Amino acid sequence: MSIFDNTQIAFADKTTDQLRKAYWMFKGIENPTLTNMGVSMLNFTVKNNFPFVDGIVKKTLFEQFCGGETREESIQAVNKLWKRGVGSIFDYSVEGKEDEESFDKICNEIKDIIKFSKGNPAIPFVVFKPTAFGRIDLYEEVGKGRELTTSEKEEWERVRTRFDEVCKLCHENNIKVMVDAEESWMQDAADHLTEEMMEKYNKETPIVWNTIQMYRTFRLEYMEEHLQRAREKGYFIGYKIVRGAYMEKERDRAIRMGYPSPIQPTKQATDDNYNAGIDFIMGHQDIVSAFFGTHNEKSTELIMDKMKAAGLANDSSHVYFGQLYGMSDNITFYLSSLHYNVAKYLPYGPVKDVVPYLTRRAQENTSVAGQTGRELSLIQKEIERRKKK
């Protein structure tokens, strides 16, 4: 029996009707064929502006995985989570935009989140995706060291400026900012840019945090090399450690383009790499802090054990845990009941604009072995427990 099996703690804020609704939604996601058909239909209806889409999506996937369409609407979810000791990380989940106007708009939105979050302990981090500030193809060009045209150099300078404006504002307001990881072929440039911001703004405390996807090969080696650079230049490191979210896309592209897959060969290899990342963090507490983004119960308990062995208090500022809103409440609320630092990623944005995020979330749930089944079994267990009362 897992220490995370207490469904009464996990679902204390959910009505039985809400649990039943979540059960049937996860039941649908559990079927890959049904999920892929649903995603295709949803993308088609959004692309063609079908008028009924907003209502259907908002009452299903959006309600489960998003806080609201605006920050103001989402603050209700923030306050509800904080009453139980769980922080929120506003995630403006508008994806797929590739024009300068959109990049500026999203950058301004992130800056507004920072101002909105100032002084609120319920919002411990802000976050942004590198491709929210610039084209993925440009990151790839920069990461591979290719010669840029004059216009591309100007474009990359605008990307750097957006990074800097956000990180500077976080530094001024003492708010931590996480830079999300994305596809491997653009990650080198994002890493370099994030390190540049760390060197500038992490002199006293880790303000800027990078994301490390442990389902990728050679990421542990990257962290070890980065540690040496940080020691030489005298700044602190913040890492968000996750397994990863682009597995099938990465493998397909590697096969299609004829290069070695950057993804670990098996789930066990990914788990081993993640756990090695835990050991790396715990071995360098003097300079490295971590936000462990995980829905894996075994990894979560391992982190708890390592913290205890290292003499760290449950609420040590060096260690945070995180799960996605609408998932793994059994982990989140068990941790909060023991006063660990824990936060939910809280996506928000206009329903139609958030559809790419929601469809990706549905497909990830389908592809991660056991994840959806675990959600279903916990929900079913709590419904049965309530029936016996």
PDB file of N, CA and C in Angstrom, residues 3 5 14 39 43 45 65 77 84 93 108-109 111 115 121 137 158 189 231 266 288 302 330 347 383 386:
ATOM      1  N   ILE A   3       1.903   5.260   0.564  1.00  0.00           N
ATOM      2  CA  ILE A   3       1.594   6.323   1.521  1.00  0.00           C
ATOM      3  C   ILE A   3       0.689   7.380   0.888  1.00  0.00           C
ATOM      4  N   ASP A   5      -2.131   6.819  -0.742  1.00  0.00           N
ATOM      5  CA  ASP A   5      -3.435   6.217  -1.036  1.00  0.00           C
ATOM      6  C   ASP A   5      -4.602   6.846  -0.279  1.00  0.00           C
ATOM      7  N   LYS A  14     -13.537  18.017  -3.425  1.00  0.00           N
ATOM      8  CA  LYS A  14     -14.355  17.606  -4.572  1.00  0.00           C
ATOM      9  C   LYS A  14     -15.692  17.027  -4.107  1.00  0.00           C
ATOM     10  N   VAL A  39      -9.109  14.319 -30.274  1.00  0.00           N
ATOM     11  CA  VAL A  39      -8.162  15.414 -30.504  1.00  0.00           C
ATOM     12  C   VAL A  39      -8.293  15.935 -31.931  1.00  0.00           C
ATOM     13  N   ASN A  43      -9.457  19.728 -32.780  1.00  0.00           N
ATOM     14  CA  ASN A  43      -8.628  20.651 -33.556  1.00  0.00           C
ATOM     15  C   ASN A  43      -9.360  21.152 -34.806  1.00  0.00           C
ATOM     16  N   THR A  45     -12.690  21.411 -35.238  1.00  0.00           N
ATOM     17  CA  THR A  45     -13.788  22.323 -34.878  1.00  0.00           C
ATOM     18  C   THR A  45     -13.269  23.693 -34.445  1.00  0.00           C
ATOM     19  N   PHE A  65      -8.353  20.689 -16.121  1.00  0.00           N
ATOM     20  CA  PHE A  65      -6.926  20.981 -16.172  1.00  0.00           C
ATOM     21  C   PHE A  65      -6.566  22.465 -16.132  1.00  0.00           C
ATOM     22  N   ALA A  77      -9.279  29.436  -7.829  1.00  0.00           N
ATOM     23  CA  ALA A  77      -8.569  28.156  -7.675  1.00  0.00           C
ATOM     24  C   ALA A  77      -7.317  28.348  -6.817  1.00  0.00           C
ATOM     25  N   ARG A  84      -5.274  24.952   1.664  1.00  0.00           N
ATOM     26  CA  ARG A  84      -4.758  23.632   2.047  1.00  0.00           C
ATOM     27  C   ARG A  84      -3.228  23.561   1.913  1.00  0.00           C
ATOM     28  N   SER A  93      -1.163  29.322 -20.960  1.00  0.00           N
ATOM     29  CA  SER A  93      -1.004  28.147 -21.818  1.00  0.00           C
ATOM     30  C   SER A  93      -1.463  28.364 -23.258  1.00  0.00           C
ATOM     31  N   ASN A 108       4.395  40.448 -22.270  1.00  0.00           N
ATOM     32  CA  ASN A 108       3.693  41.415 -21.420  1.00  0.00           C
ATOM     33  C   ASN A 108       2.757  40.705 -20.440  1.00  0.00           C
ATOM     34  N   GLU A 109       2.147  39.619 -20.896  1.00  0.00           N
ATOM     35  CA  GLU A 109       1.269  38.837 -20.020  1.00  0.00           C
ATOM     36  C   GLU A 109       2.079  38.253 -18.854  1.00  0.00           C
ATOM     37  N   LYS A 111       4.841  39.447 -17.608  1.00  0.00           N
ATOM     38  CA  LYS A 111       5.197  40.557 -16.724  1.00  0.00           C
ATOM     39  C   LYS A 111       4.008  40.974 -15.857  1.00  0.00           C
ATOM     40  N   LYS A 115       3.663  41.056 -11.647  1.00  0.00           N
ATOM     41  CA  LYS A 115       3.109  42.163 -10.856  1.00  0.00           C
ATOM     42  C   LYS A 115       1.900  41.693 -10.052  1.00  0.00           C
ATOM     43  N   PRO A 121       2.239  34.798  -1.175  1.00  0.00           N
ATOM     44  CA  PRO A 121       2.943  33.525  -0.957  1.00  0.00           C
ATOM     45  C   PRO A 121       2.257  32.337  -1.617  1.00  0.00           C
ATOM     46  N   ASP A 137      12.410  27.540 -34.771  1.00  0.00           N
ATOM     47  CA  ASP A 137      13.456  27.393 -35.789  1.00  0.00           C
ATOM     48  C   ASP A 137      14.647  28.302 -35.512  1.00  0.00           C
ATOM     49  N   ARG A 158      15.807  40.342 -29.841  1.00  0.00           N
ATOM     50  CA  ARG A 158      14.483  40.594 -29.253  1.00  0.00           C
ATOM     51  C   ARG A 158      14.089  39.453 -28.304  1.00  0.00           C
ATOM     52  N   ALA A 189      20.006  26.299 -27.221  1.00  0.00           N
ATOM     53  CA  ALA A 189      19.939  27.775 -27.212  1.00  0.00           C
ATOM     54  C   ALA A 189      19.175  28.268 -25.985  1.00  0.00           C
ATOM     55  N   ARG A 231      29.825  27.494 -10.330  1.00  0.00           N
ATOM     56  CA  ARG A 231      30.797  27.695  -9.249  1.00  0.00           C
ATOM     57  C   ARG A 231      31.877  28.695  -9.680  1.00  0.00           C
ATOM     58  N   THR A 266      14.154   3.122 -22.402  1.00  0.00           N
ATOM     59  CA  THR A 266      13.044   2.482 -21.689  1.00  0.00           C
ATOM     60  C   THR A 266      12.529   3.396 -20.588  1.00  0.00           C
ATOM     61  N   VAL A 288      22.629  24.336  -5.394  1.00  0.00           N
ATOM     62  CA  VAL A 288      21.516  23.925  -6.251  1.00  0.00           C
ATOM     63  C   VAL A 288      20.225  23.745  -5.454  1.00  0.00           C
ATOM     64  N   LEU A 302      11.022   8.876  -2.546  1.00  0.00           N
ATOM     65  CA  LEU A 302      12.487   8.861  -2.520  1.00  0.00           C
ATOM     66  C   LEU A 302      13.037  10.237  -2.163  1.00  0.00           C
ATOM     67  N   ASN A 330      -3.660  13.064  -4.963  1.00  0.00           N
ATOM     68  CA  ASN A 330      -3.258  12.205  -3.847  1.00  0.00           C
ATOM     69  C   ASN A 330      -1.827  12.506  -3.400  1.00  0.00           C
ATOM     70  N   PRO A 347      -2.709  26.168 -15.414  1.00  0.00           N
ATOM     71  CA  PRO A 347      -2.855  26.772 -16.744  1.00  0.00           C
ATOM     72  C   PRO A 347      -4.093  27.672 -16.817  1.00  0.00           C
ATOM     73  N   ILE A 383     -15.064   7.405  -4.319  1.00  0.00           N
ATOM     74  CA  ILE A 383     -16.534   7.291  -4.491  1.00  0.00           C
ATOM     75  C   ILE A 383     -17.067   6.135  -3.663  1.00  0.00           C
ATOM     76  N   ARG A 386     -17.111   6.982   0.069  1.00  0.00           N
ATOM     77  CA  ARG A 386     -18.232   7.858   0.452  1.00  0.00           C
ATOM     78  C   ARG A 386     -19.547   7.113   0.505  1.00  0.00           C
TER      79      ARG A 386
END
